[in-house]
Tab-separated table of C-alpha atoms in Angstrom:
chain	number	residue	atom	x	y	z
A	1	MET	CA	13.499	-17.174	-22.044
A	2	ASP	CA	11.720	-20.438	-21.141
A	3	ASN	CA	8.922	-20.699	-18.599
A	4	SER	CA	11.052	-22.148	-15.789
A	5	ARG	CA	13.694	-19.407	-16.096
A	6	THR	CA	10.997	-16.749	-16.177
A	7	SER	CA	9.322	-18.240	-13.099
A	8	ARG	CA	12.629	-18.350	-11.245
A	9	LYS	CA	13.360	-14.734	-12.149
A	10	ILE	CA	9.908	-13.587	-11.010
A	11	ALA	CA	10.195	-15.618	-7.787
A	12	ARG	CA	13.664	-14.208	-7.092
A	13	ASN	CA	12.483	-10.638	-7.570
A	14	ILE	CA	9.397	-11.228	-5.450
A	15	GLY	CA	11.762	-12.570	-2.804
A	16	TRP	CA	13.913	-9.433	-2.884
A	17	SER	CA	10.866	-7.190	-2.841
A	18	VAL	CA	9.262	-9.044	0.062
A	19	LEU	CA	12.588	-9.131	1.930
A	20	SER	CA	12.789	-5.351	1.772
A	21	LYS	CA	9.234	-5.105	3.036
A	22	VAL	CA	10.063	-7.431	5.935
A	23	ALA	CA	12.951	-5.156	6.880
A	24	VAL	CA	10.734	-2.074	6.578
A	25	PHE	CA	8.065	-3.867	8.607
A	26	SER	CA	10.582	-4.580	11.348
A	27	LEU	CA	11.589	-0.928	11.442
A	28	LYS	CA	7.990	0.257	11.574
A	29	PHE	CA	7.136	-2.363	14.190
A	30	ILE	CA	9.849	-0.806	16.355
A	31	SER	CA	9.520	2.885	15.462
A	32	VAL	CA	5.728	3.343	15.291
A	33	PRO	CA	5.053	2.067	18.842
A	34	ILE	CA	7.959	4.156	20.179
A	35	LEU	CA	6.627	7.279	18.482
A	36	ALA	CA	3.079	6.463	19.630
A	37	ARG	CA	4.294	6.475	23.223
A	38	LEU	CA	6.147	9.778	22.791
A	39	LEU	CA	3.561	11.665	20.720
A	40	THR	CA	-0.162	12.330	21.067
A	41	PRO	CA	-3.008	11.121	18.823
A	42	ALA	CA	-3.604	14.717	17.708
A	43	GLU	CA	0.024	15.036	16.525
A	44	PHE	CA	-0.294	11.845	14.490
A	45	GLY	CA	-3.586	13.158	13.117
A	46	VAL	CA	-2.242	16.497	11.906
A	47	VAL	CA	0.720	14.869	10.081
A	48	ALA	CA	-1.536	12.214	8.530
A	49	THR	CA	-3.867	14.948	7.300
A	50	GLY	CA	-0.956	16.844	5.752
A	51	MET	CA	0.390	13.742	4.011
A	52	ILE	CA	-3.003	13.118	2.399
A	53	VAL	CA	-2.585	16.391	0.522
A	54	VAL	CA	0.974	15.480	-0.468
A	55	PHE	CA	0.040	12.065	-1.851
A	56	PHE	CA	-3.004	13.480	-3.636
A	57	LEU	CA	-0.978	16.121	-5.450
A	58	LEU	CA	1.755	13.590	-6.231
A	59	LEU	CA	-0.800	11.513	-8.126
A	60	ILE	CA	-1.659	14.550	-10.219
A	61	GLY	CA	1.992	15.464	-10.698
A	62	GLY	CA	3.117	12.022	-11.819
A	63	ALA	CA	0.133	11.554	-14.162
A	64	GLY	CA	0.965	7.837	-14.455
A	65	LEU	CA	3.963	8.559	-16.690
A	66	SER	CA	6.249	6.164	-14.805
A	67	ALA	CA	3.823	3.302	-15.522
A	68	GLY	CA	4.148	4.135	-19.209
A	69	LEU	CA	7.943	3.841	-18.961
A	70	ILE	CA	7.661	0.389	-17.368
A	71	ARG	CA	5.242	-0.884	-20.002
A	72	ALA	CA	7.124	0.504	-23.031
A	73	GLU	CA	8.658	-2.024	-25.432
A	74	ARG	CA	12.175	-0.643	-25.017
A	75	GLU	CA	14.091	1.929	-22.995
A	76	ASP	CA	14.430	5.319	-24.642
A	77	PRO	CA	16.732	7.868	-22.914
A	78	GLU	CA	14.986	10.826	-24.544
A	79	THR	CA	11.587	9.665	-23.264
A	80	GLN	CA	13.055	9.156	-19.795
A	81	ASP	CA	14.469	12.694	-19.762
A	82	THR	CA	11.145	14.051	-21.001
A	83	VAL	CA	9.315	12.367	-18.126
A	84	PHE	CA	11.913	13.549	-15.586
A	85	TRP	CA	11.671	17.224	-16.557
A	86	THR	CA	7.897	17.035	-16.829
A	87	ASN	CA	7.655	15.573	-13.325
A	88	LEU	CA	10.075	18.105	-11.873
A	89	THR	CA	8.308	21.087	-13.445
A	90	VAL	CA	4.890	19.920	-12.290
A	91	ALA	CA	6.267	19.154	-8.805
A	92	CYS	CA	7.610	22.683	-8.392
A	93	ALA	CA	4.323	24.159	-9.606
A	94	LEU	CA	2.298	22.017	-7.203
A	95	GLY	CA	4.622	22.907	-4.329
A	96	LEU	CA	4.136	26.624	-4.967
A	97	LEU	CA	0.382	26.138	-5.317
A	98	LEU	CA	0.182	24.345	-1.968
A	99	TYR	CA	2.492	26.810	-0.209
A	100	PHE	CA	0.406	29.850	-1.107
A	101	ASN	CA	-2.958	28.133	-0.581
A	102	ALA	CA	-2.166	26.176	2.586
A	103	ALA	CA	-4.749	28.011	4.690
A	104	PHE	CA	-7.571	27.238	2.261
A	105	VAL	CA	-6.587	23.564	1.930
A	106	ALA	CA	-6.315	23.146	5.708
A	107	ARG	CA	-9.810	24.596	6.226
A	108	LEU	CA	-11.147	22.387	3.431
A	109	LEU	CA	-9.837	19.335	5.288
A	110	GLY	CA	-11.410	20.498	8.526
A	111	ALA	CA	-7.967	20.888	10.139
A	112	PRO	CA	-6.956	24.596	10.152
A	113	GLU	CA	-4.185	23.630	12.607
A	114	ALA	CA	-2.371	21.951	9.702
A	115	GLU	CA	-1.758	25.158	7.695
A	116	TRP	CA	1.873	25.592	8.795
A	117	LEU	CA	2.552	21.908	8.206
A	118	LEU	CA	1.242	22.040	4.633
A	119	ARG	CA	3.653	24.872	3.845
A	120	ILE	CA	6.552	22.693	4.983
A	121	PHE	CA	5.305	19.640	3.087
A	122	ALA	CA	5.161	21.729	-0.113
A	123	PHE	CA	8.925	21.178	-0.406
A	124	LEU	CA	8.496	17.398	-0.576
A	125	PHE	CA	7.112	17.347	-4.121
A	126	PRO	CA	10.354	17.784	-6.115
A	127	ILE	CA	12.048	15.125	-3.953
A	128	TYR	CA	9.300	12.531	-4.422
A	129	LEU	CA	8.659	13.077	-8.133
A	130	GLY	CA	12.358	13.470	-8.888
A	131	ALA	CA	12.815	9.758	-8.088
A	132	ASP	CA	9.991	8.472	-10.327
A	133	VAL	CA	12.057	7.811	-13.457
A	134	ALA	CA	14.812	5.987	-11.552
A	135	SER	CA	12.230	3.862	-9.729
A	136	SER	CA	10.481	2.924	-12.983
A	137	LEU	CA	13.824	1.948	-14.561
A	138	LEU	CA	14.587	-0.472	-11.735
A	139	SER	CA	11.105	-1.985	-12.018
A	140	ARG	CA	11.425	-2.337	-15.785
A	141	ARG	CA	14.796	-4.053	-15.420
A	142	MET	CA	13.411	-6.278	-12.640
A	143	ALA	CA	16.295	-4.999	-10.487
A	144	PHE	CA	14.386	-5.309	-7.248
A	145	ALA	CA	17.449	-6.150	-5.162
A	146	ARG	CA	18.778	-2.607	-5.599
A	147	ASP	CA	15.337	-1.082	-5.080
A	148	ALA	CA	14.958	-3.176	-1.908
A	149	PHE	CA	18.311	-2.027	-0.553
A	150	TRP	CA	17.563	1.673	-0.894
A	151	SER	CA	14.021	1.290	0.427
A	152	VAL	CA	15.397	-0.254	3.602
A	153	VAL	CA	18.169	2.324	3.970
A	154	SER	CA	15.725	5.227	3.544
A	155	GLU	CA	13.369	3.752	6.152
A	156	ILE	CA	16.227	3.239	8.603
A	157	VAL	CA	17.400	6.828	8.241
A	158	GLY	CA	13.839	8.153	8.563
A	159	ALA	CA	13.080	6.045	11.645
A	160	ILE	CA	16.314	7.089	13.360
A	161	ALA	CA	15.650	10.757	12.613
A	162	ALA	CA	12.079	10.517	13.940
A	163	ILE	CA	12.942	8.691	17.157
A	164	ALA	CA	15.883	11.000	17.872
A	165	ALA	CA	13.701	14.077	17.370
A	166	ALA	CA	10.897	12.638	19.519
A	167	LEU	CA	13.317	11.804	22.332
A	168	ALA	CA	14.647	15.361	22.097
A	169	GLY	CA	11.123	16.616	22.790
A	170	LEU	CA	10.494	18.090	19.334
A	171	GLY	CA	6.947	16.683	19.188
A	172	VAL	CA	5.308	16.684	15.780
A	173	TRP	CA	8.601	17.698	14.124
A	174	ALA	CA	9.767	14.120	14.645
A	175	LEU	CA	7.258	12.915	12.059
A	176	ILE	CA	8.196	15.751	9.688
A	177	PHE	CA	11.902	14.885	9.872
A	178	GLN	CA	11.014	11.256	9.177
A	179	GLN	CA	9.257	12.127	5.909
A	180	PHE	CA	12.029	14.380	4.609
A	181	ALA	CA	14.905	12.119	5.620
A	182	SER	CA	13.350	9.024	4.007
A	183	ALA	CA	12.454	10.895	0.811
A	184	VAL	CA	15.922	12.435	0.332
A	185	VAL	CA	17.799	9.170	0.950
A	186	ARG	CA	15.493	7.191	-1.352
A	187	TRP	CA	15.837	9.757	-4.167
A	188	ALA	CA	19.632	9.833	-3.942
A	189	GLY	CA	19.852	6.039	-3.651
A	190	LEU	CA	17.664	5.304	-6.667
A	191	MET	CA	19.530	7.780	-8.841
A	192	PHE	CA	22.812	6.131	-7.827
A	193	ALA	CA	21.446	2.589	-8.353
A	194	THR	CA	20.291	3.290	-11.921
A	195	ARG	CA	23.210	5.569	-12.836
A	196	TYR	CA	20.526	7.738	-14.377
A	197	VAL	CA	21.663	11.313	-15.084
A	198	PRO	CA	18.982	13.474	-16.772
A	199	ARG	CA	20.059	15.493	-19.772
A	200	LEU	CA	18.596	18.807	-20.911
A	201	ARG	CA	16.280	17.532	-23.655
A	202	PHE	CA	12.548	17.285	-24.101
A	203	SER	CA	10.214	15.750	-26.705
A	204	PHE	CA	6.547	16.762	-26.908
A	205	PRO	CA	5.677	13.916	-29.338
A	206	LYS	CA	7.067	11.316	-26.938
A	207	LEU	CA	5.209	12.883	-24.017
A	208	ARG	CA	1.964	12.729	-26.008
A	209	ALA	CA	2.624	9.081	-26.874
A	210	LEU	CA	2.854	8.226	-23.182
A	211	PHE	CA	0.013	10.420	-22.034
A	212	GLY	CA	-2.918	8.436	-23.470
A	213	TYR	CA	-2.210	5.297	-21.451
A	214	SER	CA	-0.680	7.151	-18.493
A	215	SER	CA	-3.622	9.509	-18.022
A	216	ARG	CA	-6.031	6.569	-17.574
A	217	ILE	CA	-3.657	4.963	-15.074
A	218	ALA	CA	-3.396	8.285	-13.232
A	219	GLY	CA	-7.193	8.547	-13.173
A	220	ALA	CA	-7.484	5.073	-11.664
A	221	ASP	CA	-4.741	5.850	-9.126
A	222	PHE	CA	-6.561	9.050	-8.204
A	223	ALA	CA	-9.822	7.179	-7.615
A	224	ASN	CA	-8.022	4.517	-5.571
A	225	PHE	CA	-6.394	7.291	-3.559
A	226	ILE	CA	-9.845	8.664	-2.727
A	227	SER	CA	-10.920	5.180	-1.642
A	228	PHE	CA	-7.948	4.750	0.688
A	229	GLN	CA	-7.704	8.272	2.107
A	230	SER	CA	-11.308	9.504	2.223
A	231	PRO	CA	-12.043	7.715	5.546
A	232	LEU	CA	-9.363	9.827	7.250
A	233	ILE	CA	-10.773	13.025	5.734
A	234	VAL	CA	-14.293	12.058	6.857
A	235	ILE	CA	-13.010	11.330	10.370
A	236	THR	CA	-11.065	14.614	10.527
A	237	ARG	CA	-14.077	16.682	9.460
A	238	LEU	CA	-16.735	14.899	11.508
A	239	LEU	CA	-14.886	13.503	14.537
A	240	GLY	CA	-11.734	15.606	15.011
A	241	LEU	CA	-7.954	15.214	14.954
A	242	THR	CA	-7.779	12.931	18.017
A	243	ASP	CA	-9.946	10.289	16.349
A	244	ALA	CA	-7.997	10.877	13.128
A	245	GLY	CA	-4.786	10.107	15.026
A	246	ALA	CA	-6.253	6.911	16.516
A	247	PHE	CA	-7.414	5.820	13.062
A	248	THR	CA	-3.975	6.570	11.586
A	249	VAL	CA	-2.082	4.539	14.175
A	250	ALA	CA	-4.479	1.570	13.901
A	251	ASN	CA	-4.420	1.796	10.101
A	252	ARG	CA	-0.616	1.813	9.977
A	253	PHE	CA	-0.384	-1.188	12.277
A	254	SER	CA	-3.084	-3.180	10.477
A	255	ASP	CA	-1.477	-2.376	7.119
A	256	LEU	CA	1.902	-3.897	7.969
A	257	PRO	CA	1.093	-7.338	6.437
A	258	ASN	CA	0.077	-5.584	3.214
A	259	GLN	CA	3.304	-3.616	3.235
A	260	ILE	CA	5.323	-6.796	3.659
A	261	VAL	CA	3.637	-9.061	1.118
A	262	LEU	CA	1.188	-7.146	-1.031
A	263	SER	CA	3.140	-4.032	-1.958
A	264	GLY	CA	6.220	-6.116	-2.761
A	265	LEU	CA	4.176	-8.540	-4.843
A	266	MET	CA	2.329	-5.817	-6.776
A	267	GLY	CA	5.585	-4.046	-7.621
A	268	VAL	CA	6.911	-7.213	-9.265
A	269	LEU	CA	3.692	-8.442	-10.902
A	270	PHE	CA	3.146	-5.369	-13.086
A	271	PRO	CA	6.425	-5.716	-15.049
A	272	ALA	CA	6.112	-9.534	-14.906
A	273	PHE	CA	2.615	-9.521	-16.437
A	274	SER	CA	3.842	-6.975	-19.003
A	275	THR	CA	6.508	-9.423	-20.232
A	276	MET	CA	3.763	-12.018	-20.956
A	277	SER	CA	1.907	-9.815	-23.450
A	278	ASN	CA	2.143	-12.510	-26.159
A	279	GLN	CA	1.156	-15.356	-23.807
A	280	PRO	CA	-2.403	-14.635	-22.604
A	281	GLU	CA	-3.053	-18.166	-21.331
A	282	ARG	CA	0.137	-18.219	-19.314
A	283	ARG	CA	-0.616	-14.758	-17.942
A	284	SER	CA	-4.078	-15.906	-16.832
A	285	ARG	CA	-2.562	-18.902	-15.045
A	286	ALA	CA	-0.079	-16.585	-13.344
A	287	LEU	CA	-2.952	-14.338	-12.259
A	288	LEU	CA	-4.863	-17.260	-10.769
A	289	GLN	CA	-1.815	-18.579	-8.946
A	290	SER	CA	-0.772	-15.176	-7.590
A	291	THR	CA	-4.338	-14.492	-6.397
A	292	GLN	CA	-4.435	-17.799	-4.540
A	293	MET	CA	-0.971	-17.382	-3.014
A	294	THR	CA	-1.696	-13.811	-1.905
A	295	SER	CA	-4.863	-14.974	-0.163
A	296	ILE	CA	-3.082	-17.891	1.519
A	297	LEU	CA	-0.297	-15.659	2.849
A	298	LEU	CA	-2.172	-12.476	3.766
A	299	ALA	CA	-5.635	-13.539	4.916
A	300	PRO	CA	-4.499	-15.318	8.120
A	301	MET	CA	-2.337	-12.352	9.137
A	302	LEU	CA	-5.119	-9.812	8.737
A	303	PHE	CA	-7.997	-11.804	10.191
A	304	GLY	CA	-5.577	-12.853	12.933
A	305	TYR	CA	-5.156	-9.165	13.803
A	306	TRP	CA	-8.882	-9.025	14.539
A	307	ALA	CA	-8.621	-12.046	16.837
A	308	VAL	CA	-5.827	-10.559	18.986
A	309	ALA	CA	-6.599	-6.831	18.543
A	310	GLU	CA	-7.305	-6.055	22.195
A	311	PRO	CA	-4.121	-7.441	23.782
A	312	ALA	CA	-2.043	-6.358	20.751
A	313	MET	CA	-3.092	-2.708	21.029
A	314	ASN	CA	-2.226	-2.574	24.721
A	315	VAL	CA	1.090	-4.396	24.374
A	316	VAL	CA	2.373	-2.565	21.308
A	317	PHE	CA	1.125	0.993	21.818
A	318	GLY	CA	0.472	1.291	25.543
A	319	PRO	CA	-2.570	2.027	27.740
A	320	GLN	CA	-3.324	5.429	26.140
A	321	TRP	CA	-4.230	3.646	22.884
A	322	THR	CA	-6.112	0.638	24.299
A	323	TYR	CA	-9.499	2.244	23.617
A	324	ALA	CA	-8.799	1.984	19.861
A	325	TRP	CA	-8.522	-1.825	19.722
A	326	PRO	CA	-11.934	-2.269	17.983
A	327	VAL	CA	-10.676	0.107	15.279
A	328	LEU	CA	-7.549	-2.007	14.773
A	329	GLY	CA	-9.574	-5.221	14.565
A	330	LEU	CA	-12.161	-3.915	12.124
A	331	LEU	CA	-9.587	-2.256	9.866
A	332	ALA	CA	-7.703	-5.554	9.699
A	333	VAL	CA	-10.919	-7.353	8.721
A	334	ALA	CA	-11.595	-4.754	6.008
A	335	LYS	CA	-8.114	-5.303	4.569
A	336	GLY	CA	-8.402	-9.077	4.945
A	337	ILE	CA	-11.525	-9.114	2.803
A	338	MET	CA	-9.551	-7.444	0.000
A	339	THR	CA	-6.535	-9.805	0.047
A	340	PRO	CA	-7.519	-11.672	-3.157
A	341	CYS	CA	-7.374	-8.377	-5.058
A	342	GLY	CA	-3.603	-7.922	-4.687
A	343	SER	CA	-2.843	-9.116	-8.218
A	344	PHE	CA	-5.850	-7.541	-9.947
A	345	ILE	CA	-4.561	-3.990	-10.397
A	346	PRO	CA	-1.134	-5.068	-11.802
A	347	PHE	CA	-2.959	-7.432	-14.188
A	348	LEU	CA	-5.304	-4.743	-15.522
A	349	LYS	CA	-2.419	-2.282	-15.882
A	350	ALA	CA	-0.242	-4.770	-17.742
A	351	THR	CA	-3.009	-5.910	-20.102
A	352	GLY	CA	-3.868	-2.355	-21.129
A	353	HIS	CA	-7.291	-2.325	-19.468
A	354	ALA	CA	-6.695	1.074	-17.900
A	355	GLY	CA	-10.246	2.127	-18.783
A	356	VAL	CA	-11.741	-0.785	-16.813
A	357	LEU	CA	-9.430	0.042	-13.926
A	358	TRP	CA	-10.502	3.691	-14.012
A	359	TRP	CA	-14.268	3.081	-14.002
A	360	PHE	CA	-14.096	0.437	-11.305
A	361	ALA	CA	-11.828	2.607	-9.142
A	362	LEU	CA	-14.204	5.556	-9.561
A	363	ALA	CA	-17.216	3.485	-8.498
A	364	ARG	CA	-15.254	2.169	-5.528
A	365	ALA	CA	-14.272	5.687	-4.436
A	366	ILE	CA	-17.882	6.896	-4.528
A	367	VAL	CA	-19.140	3.920	-2.499
A	368	VAL	CA	-16.360	4.239	0.099
A	369	VAL	CA	-16.950	7.972	0.639
A	370	ILE	CA	-20.702	7.545	1.046
A	371	GLY	CA	-20.347	4.453	3.244
A	372	THR	CA	-17.778	5.929	5.632
A	373	TRP	CA	-19.708	9.196	5.928
A	374	ILE	CA	-22.837	7.295	6.941
A	375	GLY	CA	-20.813	5.109	9.323
A	376	ALA	CA	-19.247	8.145	11.027
A	377	LYS	CA	-22.659	9.750	11.492
A	378	LEU	CA	-24.221	6.594	12.945
A	379	ASP	CA	-21.476	5.213	15.183
A	380	GLY	CA	-18.381	7.421	15.081
A	381	LEU	CA	-14.981	5.839	14.524
A	382	VAL	CA	-16.211	2.252	14.886
A	383	GLY	CA	-18.996	3.017	12.400
A	384	VAL	CA	-16.439	4.114	9.808
A	385	CYS	CA	-14.546	0.827	10.177
A	386	LEU	CA	-17.725	-1.265	10.011
A	387	ALA	CA	-18.727	0.575	6.853
A	388	LEU	CA	-15.352	-0.240	5.293
A	389	CYS	CA	-15.845	-3.940	6.056
A	390	ILE	CA	-19.297	-4.007	4.446
A	391	VAL	CA	-18.230	-1.979	1.408
A	392	ASN	CA	-15.122	-4.113	0.832
A	393	ILE	CA	-17.178	-7.305	0.582
A	394	PHE	CA	-19.010	-5.940	-2.457
A	395	ILE	CA	-15.830	-4.385	-3.885
A	396	MET	CA	-13.937	-7.685	-3.677
A	397	ILE	CA	-16.751	-9.617	-5.378
A	398	GLY	CA	-17.028	-6.994	-8.120
A	399	TYR	CA	-13.273	-6.825	-8.685
A	400	ALA	CA	-13.023	-10.617	-8.927
A	401	ALA	CA	-15.900	-10.828	-11.404
A	402	VAL	CA	-14.420	-8.121	-13.661
A	403	VAL	CA	-10.820	-9.379	-13.620
A	404	PHE	CA	-11.627	-13.078	-14.023
A	405	SER	CA	-13.874	-12.158	-16.961
A	406	VAL	CA	-11.094	-10.126	-18.602
A	407	ALA	CA	-8.613	-12.970	-18.012
A	408	ARG	CA	-11.141	-15.562	-19.264
A	409	ILE	CA	-10.832	-17.598	-16.083
A	410	HIS	CA	-13.705	-19.975	-15.336
A	411	PRO	CA	-15.798	-18.711	-12.367
A	412	ARG	CA	-15.389	-22.026	-10.535
A	413	ALA	CA	-11.580	-21.801	-10.672
A	414	GLY	CA	-11.690	-18.166	-9.551
A	415	ILE	CA	-13.994	-18.906	-6.614
A	416	HIS	CA	-11.846	-21.865	-5.564
A	417	SER	CA	-8.710	-19.691	-5.483
A	418	VAL	CA	-10.433	-17.126	-3.240
A	419	ALA	CA	-13.035	-18.870	-1.082
A	420	LEU	CA	-10.946	-21.573	0.591
A	421	PRO	CA	-8.100	-19.330	1.869
A	422	LEU	CA	-10.537	-16.645	3.083
A	423	GLY	CA	-12.870	-19.163	4.680
A	424	SER	CA	-9.991	-20.900	6.463
A	425	ALA	CA	-8.630	-17.577	7.756
A	426	VAL	CA	-12.052	-16.491	9.062
A	427	LEU	CA	-12.602	-19.825	10.813
A	428	MET	CA	-9.158	-19.642	12.404
A	429	ALA	CA	-9.747	-16.070	13.626
A	430	VAL	CA	-13.124	-16.912	15.167
A	431	LEU	CA	-11.672	-19.901	17.027
A	432	VAL	CA	-8.758	-17.836	18.366
A	433	ARG	CA	-11.081	-15.029	19.462
A	434	LEU	CA	-13.339	-17.463	21.322
A	435	LEU	CA	-10.300	-18.998	23.003
A	436	LEU	CA	-8.963	-15.616	24.156
A	437	ASP	CA	-12.373	-14.541	25.480
A	438	TYR	CA	-12.479	-17.762	27.494
A	439	ALA	CA	-8.851	-17.432	28.656
A	440	ARG	CA	-8.894	-13.738	29.671
A	441	PRO	CA	-10.216	-14.332	33.238
A	442	ILE	CA	-7.579	-17.045	33.681
A	443	ILE	CA	-4.654	-15.214	31.981
A	444	PRO	CA	-4.792	-11.498	32.886
A	445	SER	CA	-1.456	-10.749	31.188
A	446	ASP	CA	-1.887	-9.177	27.727
A	447	PRO	CA	1.560	-10.270	26.433
A	448	VAL	CA	0.798	-13.876	27.355
A	449	LEU	CA	-2.644	-13.655	25.744
A	450	LEU	CA	-1.054	-12.284	22.576
A	451	LEU	CA	1.428	-15.155	22.425
A	452	VAL	CA	-1.300	-17.723	23.077
A	453	GLY	CA	-3.466	-16.239	20.323
A	454	ALA	CA	-0.630	-16.064	17.782
A	455	GLY	CA	0.515	-19.617	18.511
A	456	THR	CA	-2.980	-21.086	18.398
A	457	GLY	CA	-3.780	-19.253	15.168
A	458	THR	CA	-0.618	-20.540	13.490
A	459	VAL	CA	-1.369	-24.147	14.402
A	460	VAL	CA	-5.067	-23.979	13.439
A	461	TYR	CA	-4.449	-22.276	10.086
A	462	SER	CA	-1.608	-24.654	9.207
A	463	LEU	CA	-3.893	-27.637	9.794
A	464	LEU	CA	-6.657	-26.059	7.706
A	465	MET	CA	-4.218	-25.380	4.867
A	466	LEU	CA	-2.931	-28.956	4.922
A	467	ALA	CA	-6.515	-30.175	4.730
A	468	THR	CA	-7.705	-27.874	1.920
A	469	GLN	CA	-4.722	-26.400	0.025
A	470	ARG	CA	-2.107	-29.150	-0.346
A	471	GLU	CA	-1.673	-28.577	-4.062
A	472	ALA	CA	-1.188	-24.841	-3.642
A	473	LEU	CA	1.288	-25.349	-0.800
A	474	SER	CA	3.233	-27.822	-2.955
A	475	SER	CA	3.403	-25.255	-5.757
A	476	LEU	CA	4.583	-22.593	-3.314
A	477	LEU	CA	7.346	-24.848	-1.986
A	478	ALA	CA	8.405	-25.792	-5.513
A	479	LEU	CA	8.580	-22.129	-6.521
A	480	ARG	CA	10.639	-21.366	-3.404
A	481	ARG	CA	13.113	-24.119	-4.312
């Protein structure tokens, strides 16, 4: 397959993946504010705490085996069945372990109120891990249109179930129904989309062949999980479930741009980079271009969140959540700092540098835990978010240095792909924030302020991009065509 056909295929699949994320974003943009108005911060906090345990054990249960299936040279039905039955067996074991030790785990998290919830969530494991093989097959085949369809359908069903339950006055059960409904629909949809039917066969040699690479990927995923979820655990233990709920709502809202662009892009880049195993120079160029494009698209959204955080929190979530607007703004800044890193993890996975990924992820996890703990002690919830911003600056610089070195990209080219988009986004956000501070006494309406900020930010950033990134914008338009 020639370069132009490959580029078109990658662009088409990125388009499908991003389209599904846009649809999911739209659903979350509607459902999360509705649920936030019907439920309390403490109810959000207890469910978020329970889901941390679920996602943590899922990382252990999957052991990175699905990544091994994606990266394999060819599809092997016996290996697929081996991974399926391994995942299912481990999922059942982890579910039983959590069910009978829920009280201990809840106390360990500093949320004894979550014991009953953990027992219910124990039944999620077979559903989640049962879909891993089907999901990896779609990724390997670059069949992101079908994956996108079932992702959207599962989110729709989950959102409808949650809102209906909340309106019926079922409280925290609304969020529980959402998790189960989405998981069941996604599992059934992916199995149907791949036509995958597991057979009763198992091969220990093939499991061992996958385990070397997969175990390092699982280790890196585990360390990244600690980085992403440890702030919530720190908040729960030191500040309580109400602050944990406020953090969860702000984190979900600030993460929507990442869910639209970044998660869709990362899902496509891993198999795409894997197909370029015999073309290292071309893969390095693709890394540089994807890093630049990710920064151009994501940075203005996230730093823009910081600029309009105060009116946005009041308009979207209501007066009971207005106090948390600094949390929303700082979390968006922390994520904005990391936007250049969206293509780094897929690149390291695809190039077989799982060991580098593991050690860097471990160092990141340690720094994040220590930093957020200190931040919570010094300045509560805002201190945690400030600590994340400071830590992420050093993480982004370190990640860029490691990945550009592995890819043999000249430091000047790497800095150029990162510095200009980030700098333009920061400048835009500062100008919008100054404008809104000046306009607030004149325009007391938060919805109007939000529209003014969004419109001004779009115009300012577009002008900055035309002045500094014409070549990159031309490439983006050409790829779109």
